[in-house]
Amino acid sequence: ILPHRSVQPPFPLDRIPIPLDLKGYQGEARRLVVYATVDDRGETENVHVIRGASDEIDAAAVATLKRWAFRPAMRGDTPVTVQALFGIPLQ
């Protein structure tokens, strides 16, 4: 799915101190993982954090992604709802 409308977070994420013990963090790349469904109109729904960093960062990521819109996924000529995971780098 490709973004049709994107919104920047309300502040630069690289200026927020990131806790070293990210919830569920494994590996070297620090990133949030956010789940959402993208409906047949391209709007995001059911947005929630799968792997977060802090309450402030998680809330900003969810609020921002809720304002995004995408070109709907298509099955043939019919727009369909899809589930998506978004990896948001923190560095």
Coordinates of N, CA, C and O in Angstrom, one line a residue, residues 9-80:
P9 N 5.0 13.7 12.1 CA 4.8 13.7 13.6 C 4.9 15.2 14.1 O 5.5 16.0 13.5
P10 N 4.3 15.5 15.3 CA 4.3 16.8 15.8 C 5.6 17.3 16.2 O 5.8 18.5 16.5
F11 N 6.6 16.5 16.3 CA 8.0 16.9 16.7 C 9.0 15.9 16.1 O 8.6 14.8 15.7
P12 N 10.2 16.3 15.9 CA 11.2 15.4 15.3 C 11.5 14.3 16.3 O 11.9 14.5 17.4
L13 N 11.3 13.0 15.8 CA 11.5 11.9 16.7 C 13.0 11.7 17.1 O 13.3 11.2 18.1
D14 N 13.9 12.2 16.2 CA 15.3 12.0 16.6 C 15.7 12.9 17.7 O 16.8 12.8 18.2
R15 N 14.9 13.8 18.2 CA 15.3 14.7 19.3 C 14.7 14.2 20.7 O 15.0 14.7 21.7
I16 N 14.0 13.1 20.6 CA 13.4 12.5 21.8 C 14.4 11.4 22.4 O 14.8 10.6 21.6
P17 N 14.7 11.5 23.6 CA 15.6 10.5 24.2 C 14.9 9.1 24.2 O 13.7 9.0 24.5
I18 N 15.6 8.1 23.7 CA 15.0 6.8 23.5 C 15.5 5.9 24.7 O 16.7 5.8 24.8
P19 N 14.6 5.3 25.4 CA 15.1 4.4 26.5 C 15.9 3.2 25.9 O 15.5 2.7 24.8
L20 N 16.9 2.8 26.6 CA 17.7 1.7 26.1 C 16.9 0.4 26.2 O 17.2 -0.6 25.5
D21 N 15.9 0.3 27.1 CA 15.2 -0.9 27.2 C 13.8 -0.8 26.5 O 12.8 -0.9 27.2
L22 N 13.8 -0.7 25.2 CA 12.6 -0.6 24.5 C 11.7 -1.9 24.7 O 12.3 -3.0 24.7
K23 N 10.4 -1.7 24.9 CA 9.5 -2.8 25.1 C 9.6 -3.8 24.0 O 9.4 -3.4 22.8
G24 N 10.0 -5.0 24.2 CA 10.0 -6.0 23.2 C 11.1 -5.8 22.2 O 11.2 -6.5 21.2
Y25 N 12.1 -5.0 22.5 CA 13.2 -4.7 21.5 C 14.1 -5.9 21.4 O 14.5 -6.4 22.4
Q26 N 14.4 -6.2 20.2 CA 15.5 -7.2 19.9 C 16.2 -6.8 18.7 O 15.6 -6.3 17.7
G27 N 17.5 -7.0 18.6 CA 18.3 -6.6 17.5 C 18.9 -5.2 17.6 O 18.8 -4.6 18.6
E28 N 19.5 -4.8 16.5 CA 20.2 -3.5 16.5 C 19.4 -2.3 16.1 O 19.6 -1.2 16.6
A29 N 18.4 -2.5 15.2 CA 17.7 -1.3 14.7 C 16.6 -1.0 15.7 O 15.8 -1.8 16.0
R30 N 16.6 0.3 16.1 CA 15.5 0.7 17.0 C 14.4 1.3 16.2 O 14.5 2.2 15.4
R31 N 13.2 0.7 16.3 CA 12.1 1.1 15.5 C 10.8 0.8 16.2 O 10.7 -0.3 16.9
L32 N 9.8 1.6 16.1 CA 8.4 1.3 16.5 C 7.8 0.3 15.5 O 8.1 0.4 14.3
V33 N 7.0 -0.5 16.0 CA 6.2 -1.3 15.0 C 4.7 -1.0 15.4 O 4.3 -1.2 16.5
V34 N 4.0 -0.5 14.4 CA 2.6 -0.1 14.6 C 1.7 -0.9 13.6 O 2.1 -1.1 12.4
Y35 N 0.6 -1.5 14.1 CA -0.3 -2.2 13.4 C -1.5 -1.3 13.0 O -1.9 -0.5 13.8
A36 N -2.0 -1.5 11.8 CA -3.3 -0.8 11.4 C -4.0 -1.6 10.3 O -3.3 -2.3 9.6
T37 N -5.3 -1.4 10.2 CA -6.0 -1.8 9.0 C -6.2 -0.6 8.1 O -6.3 0.5 8.6
V38 N -6.1 -0.9 6.9 CA -6.3 0.2 5.9 C -7.6 -0.3 5.1 O -7.6 -1.3 4.5
D39 N -8.7 0.5 5.3 CA -9.9 0.1 4.8 C -10.0 0.3 3.3 O -9.1 0.8 2.6
D40 N -11.2 0.0 2.7 CA -11.4 0.1 1.2 C -11.5 1.5 0.7 O -11.5 1.7 -0.5
R41 N -11.4 2.5 1.6 CA -11.3 3.9 1.2 C -9.9 4.4 1.4 O -9.6 5.6 1.1
G42 N -9.0 3.6 1.9 CA -7.6 4.0 2.2 C -7.4 4.7 3.5 O -6.3 5.1 3.8
E43 N -8.4 4.7 4.4 CA -8.3 5.3 5.7 C -7.7 4.2 6.7 O -8.1 3.1 6.6
T44 N -6.9 4.7 7.7 CA -6.4 3.8 8.7 C -7.4 3.6 9.8 O -8.1 4.6 10.2
E45 N -7.5 2.4 10.3 CA -8.3 2.1 11.4 C -7.6 1.1 12.4 O -6.6 0.5 12.0
N46 N -8.1 1.0 13.6 CA -7.5 0.0 14.5 C -6.0 0.1 14.7 O -5.3 -0.8 14.8
V47 N -5.6 1.4 14.8 CA -4.1 1.6 14.9 C -3.7 1.4 16.4 O -4.3 1.9 17.3
H48 N -2.7 0.6 16.5 CA -2.1 0.4 17.8 C -0.6 -0.1 17.7 O -0.2 -0.6 16.7
V49 N 0.1 0.2 18.8 CA 1.6 -0.1 18.8 C 1.8 -1.6 19.2 O 1.2 -2.1 20.1
I50 N 2.6 -2.2 18.4 CA 3.0 -3.6 18.6 C 4.3 -3.6 19.5 O 4.5 -4.3 20.4
R51 N 5.3 -2.8 19.0 CA 6.5 -2.6 19.8 C 6.8 -1.1 19.9 O 6.9 -0.4 18.9
G52 N 6.8 -0.6 21.1 CA 6.9 0.8 21.4 C 8.2 1.2 22.0 O 9.1 0.4 22.3
A53 N 8.3 2.6 22.3 CA 9.5 3.1 22.9 C 9.1 3.8 24.2 O 9.8 3.5 25.2
S54 N 8.1 4.7 24.2 CA 7.7 5.3 25.4 C 6.3 5.8 25.2 O 5.8 5.8 24.0
D55 N 5.6 6.1 26.2 CA 4.2 6.5 26.1 C 4.0 7.7 25.1 O 3.2 7.8 24.3
E56 N 4.9 8.7 25.3 CA 4.9 9.9 24.5 C 5.1 9.6 23.0 O 4.4 10.1 22.1
I57 N 6.2 8.8 22.7 CA 6.5 8.5 21.3 C 5.4 7.6 20.7 O 4.9 7.9 19.6
D58 N 4.9 6.6 21.5 CA 3.9 5.7 21.0 C 2.6 6.5 20.6 O 2.0 6.3 19.6
A59 N 2.2 7.4 21.5 CA 1.0 8.2 21.3 C 1.1 9.1 20.1 O 0.2 9.2 19.3
A60 N 2.3 9.7 19.9 CA 2.5 10.5 18.7 C 2.5 9.7 17.4 O 1.9 10.2 16.4
A61 N 3.1 8.5 17.5 CA 3.1 7.7 16.3 C 1.6 7.2 15.9 O 1.2 7.3 14.7
V62 N 0.9 6.8 16.9 CA -0.5 6.4 16.6 C -1.3 7.6 16.1 O -2.1 7.4 15.1
A63 N -1.3 8.7 16.8 CA -2.0 9.9 16.3 C -1.7 10.3 14.9 O -2.6 10.7 14.1
T64 N -0.4 10.2 14.6 CA 0.0 10.6 13.3 C -0.4 9.6 12.2 O -1.0 10.0 11.2
L65 N -0.3 8.3 12.5 CA -0.7 7.3 11.5 C -2.2 7.3 11.3 O -2.7 7.0 10.2
K66 N -3.0 7.7 12.3 CA -4.4 7.7 12.2 C -4.8 8.8 11.1 O -5.9 8.7 10.6
R67 N -4.0 9.8 10.9 CA -4.3 10.8 10.0 C -3.8 10.5 8.6 O -4.1 11.3 7.6
W68 N -3.0 9.5 8.4 CA -2.6 9.1 7.0 C -3.7 8.5 6.2 O -4.6 7.9 6.8
A69 N -3.6 8.6 4.9 CA -4.5 7.9 4.0 C -3.7 7.2 2.9 O -2.6 7.7 2.6
F70 N -4.2 6.1 2.4 CA -3.5 5.4 1.4 C -4.4 5.1 0.2 O -5.6 5.2 0.3
R71 N -3.7 4.8 -0.9 CA -4.5 4.3 -2.0 C -5.0 2.9 -1.6 O -4.2 2.1 -1.1
P72 N -6.2 2.7 -1.7 CA -6.7 1.3 -1.2 C -6.1 0.2 -2.0 O -5.7 0.3 -3.2
A73 N -5.9 -0.9 -1.2 CA -5.4 -2.1 -1.9 C -6.6 -2.6 -2.8 O -7.7 -2.4 -2.5
M74 N -6.2 -3.3 -3.8 CA -7.2 -3.7 -4.8 C -7.1 -5.2 -5.0 O -6.1 -5.8 -5.0
R75 N -8.3 -5.8 -5.1 CA -8.4 -7.2 -5.5 C -9.2 -7.2 -6.8 O -10.4 -7.0 -6.8
G76 N -8.4 -7.3 -7.9 CA -9.1 -7.1 -9.2 C -9.4 -5.6 -9.3 O -8.6 -4.7 -9.1
D77 N -10.7 -5.3 -9.6 CA -11.1 -3.9 -9.7 C -11.8 -3.4 -8.4 O -12.4 -2.3 -8.4
T78 N -11.8 -4.2 -7.3 CA -12.5 -3.9 -6.1 C -11.5 -3.5 -5.0 O -10.6 -4.3 -4.7
P79 N -11.7 -2.3 -4.4 CA -10.9 -2.0 -3.2 C -11.2 -2.9 -2.0 O -12.4 -3.2 -1.8
V80 N -10.2 -3.2 -1.3 CA -10.4 -4.2 -0.1 C -9.6 -3.6 1.1 O -8.7 -2.8 1.0

